[in-house]
Amino acid sequence: MVDTLIYLLIVIIKILIIMVPLMGAVAYLTLAERKVIGYMQIRIGPNRVGFYGWGQPLADAFKLMFKEIVIPQNSDYFLFFIAPMLCIAPALAAWAVIPFADGLVLSNINAGLLYILAMTSLGVYGIIIAGWASNSKYAFLGAMRSAAQIVAYEIAMGFALVGVLMAAGSLNLSEIVKAQNGSLIHWYWLPLFPLFLVYLISAVAETNRAPFDVAEGEAEIVAGFHVEYSGMLFAVFFLAEYANMILVAALASIMFLGGWLSPFQGTPLEATFAFVPGIFWFLAKTSFFLFWYLWIRATFPRYRYDQIMRLGWKVFIPITLVWIVLIGVAVLLKLPPWFV
Amino acid sequence: MTIEKLIFYFFATVLVFAAVRVITARNPVHAALFLVLAFFSAAATWLLLQAEFLAIVLVLVYVGAVMVLFLFVVMMLDINIAKLREGFIRYLSVGILVGLLILVEMVLVVRTMTAPVLTAAPVSAVPNIEAIGQVLYSIYIYPFELAAVILLVAMVAAIALTMRSPRQHKYINPSLQVNVRRADRIRLVNLPAEPKD
């Protein structure tokens, strides 16, 4: 009994070691978003609070904490409160199987990729329930749009990941990274290039980010599913969205850019950069994808709803299906240098 | 009491509670959400049996996809609860009959099982997923393919039932929209400035 308690305590400490920096990253990603988009639009962005605006996330957090939580009169009280929690819980739970470096993972399970797929598919509940429980037309419309969009893009995303697991021959995320060992061209972005693109774009759609943010659609449905939320409940939705963004960025770097592997592998520079720990490369690749997210948000106008559906069902799913068959052939033929 | 037992009893209690609430909850949305909770607790108890593939697939397929669509439909219905309860007595006899049938079937199945369910799960050298894949594509290949074909037929049927003829829907070819040029929509004309009179 004492052993189990100590074991549980160690696990909780490990979870905290992942969660606390993650929450910090979420807070500063919001600042990064405002700054990056600001500079892209030739503005400065927040620069008043603290040193060059570095205190802005803290100020935002304090503001949201002390705001009143308004509950609509005819809302479903219990579901209204539980929806933000349902949104953030899967976004955080998925981090249990993410390998930060070789062996640096909370739970190295064999079904890691399946677990990730299951967790990311749960996030939609928070959005649907929020839309329904608020008892508001705008919120409900946002929830419906989001549900249809996530169901559509989950299939494309799942098929893209099926290609990865066929190439790596494993569902374990650490094994997937190890299968890409070699050099920059051994990483799966090259043999799985169409799946890489499909994954990147459907990941944006999955997280309801611009240009796929019709669930929020400020112009036509005010703020979509969280229009009735205020204060800390709204903040939890916000945290969930950014935690999900970091999650899909981390997944993209694990699946297609070789996770913690150094980009200088197999080049003359390999020995020079051997001192850099693997987690640095992992975080650098993740940050690259996060920057890409902010970049497309500043660049593209919002997709029209019927075009989103067309892209998901009629373009992405056929592409992934064809490429999965091709990967199957390549794996059978042991095509060098990737599938030996 | 070990920690595994504690976890098992916790999830088993939640499972039974959620299953009862599925049929007693008045609001259909609440009932659907309790069904989600029941699936989730069932998946947790399966994890205790080290059947991680089944557990995760239950969450992925039923919770992540099937119930989302279910909820999608249920939320849009405007259900009159009083009207729903009208037929309660009339259908009670049929309900009892179906319930008894299922009970008999379950008892017959459970009686044939000899091994107690909650012993330490067998730990095999091959991971769960590999083991399932190996039997699915060797011994059970024909039933598996058959199930796939049935699903395909169901999908085609569903599409055929809801498909409208081209006259009935307002489909616009997206490539036409994308390829529109300014000259197709707008014509700039030069007009001579008119003298002021």
JSON list of C-alpha atoms in Angstrom, two decimals, chain B residues 78-85:
[
{"chain": "B", "resi": 78, "resn": "ASP", "atom": "CA", "xyz": [-37.49, 19.47, -30.09]},
{"chain": "B", "resi": 79, "resn": "ILE", "atom": "CA", "xyz": [-38.80, 16.65, -27.94]},
{"chain": "B", "resi": 80, "resn": "ASN", "atom": "CA", "xyz": [-42.04, 16.87, -26.02]},
{"chain": "B", "resi": 81, "resn": "ILE", "atom": "CA", "xyz": [-41.43, 14.76, -22.92]},
{"chain": "B", "resi": 82, "resn": "ALA", "atom": "CA", "xyz": [-45.10, 14.46, -21.93]},
{"chain": "B", "resi": 83, "resn": "LYS", "atom": "CA", "xyz": [-45.95, 13.01, -25.32]},
{"chain": "B", "resi": 84, "resn": "LEU", "atom": "CA", "xyz": [-43.10, 10.52, -25.05]},
{"chain": "B", "resi": 85, "resn": "ARG", "atom": "CA", "xyz": [-44.45, 9.18, -21.76]}
]
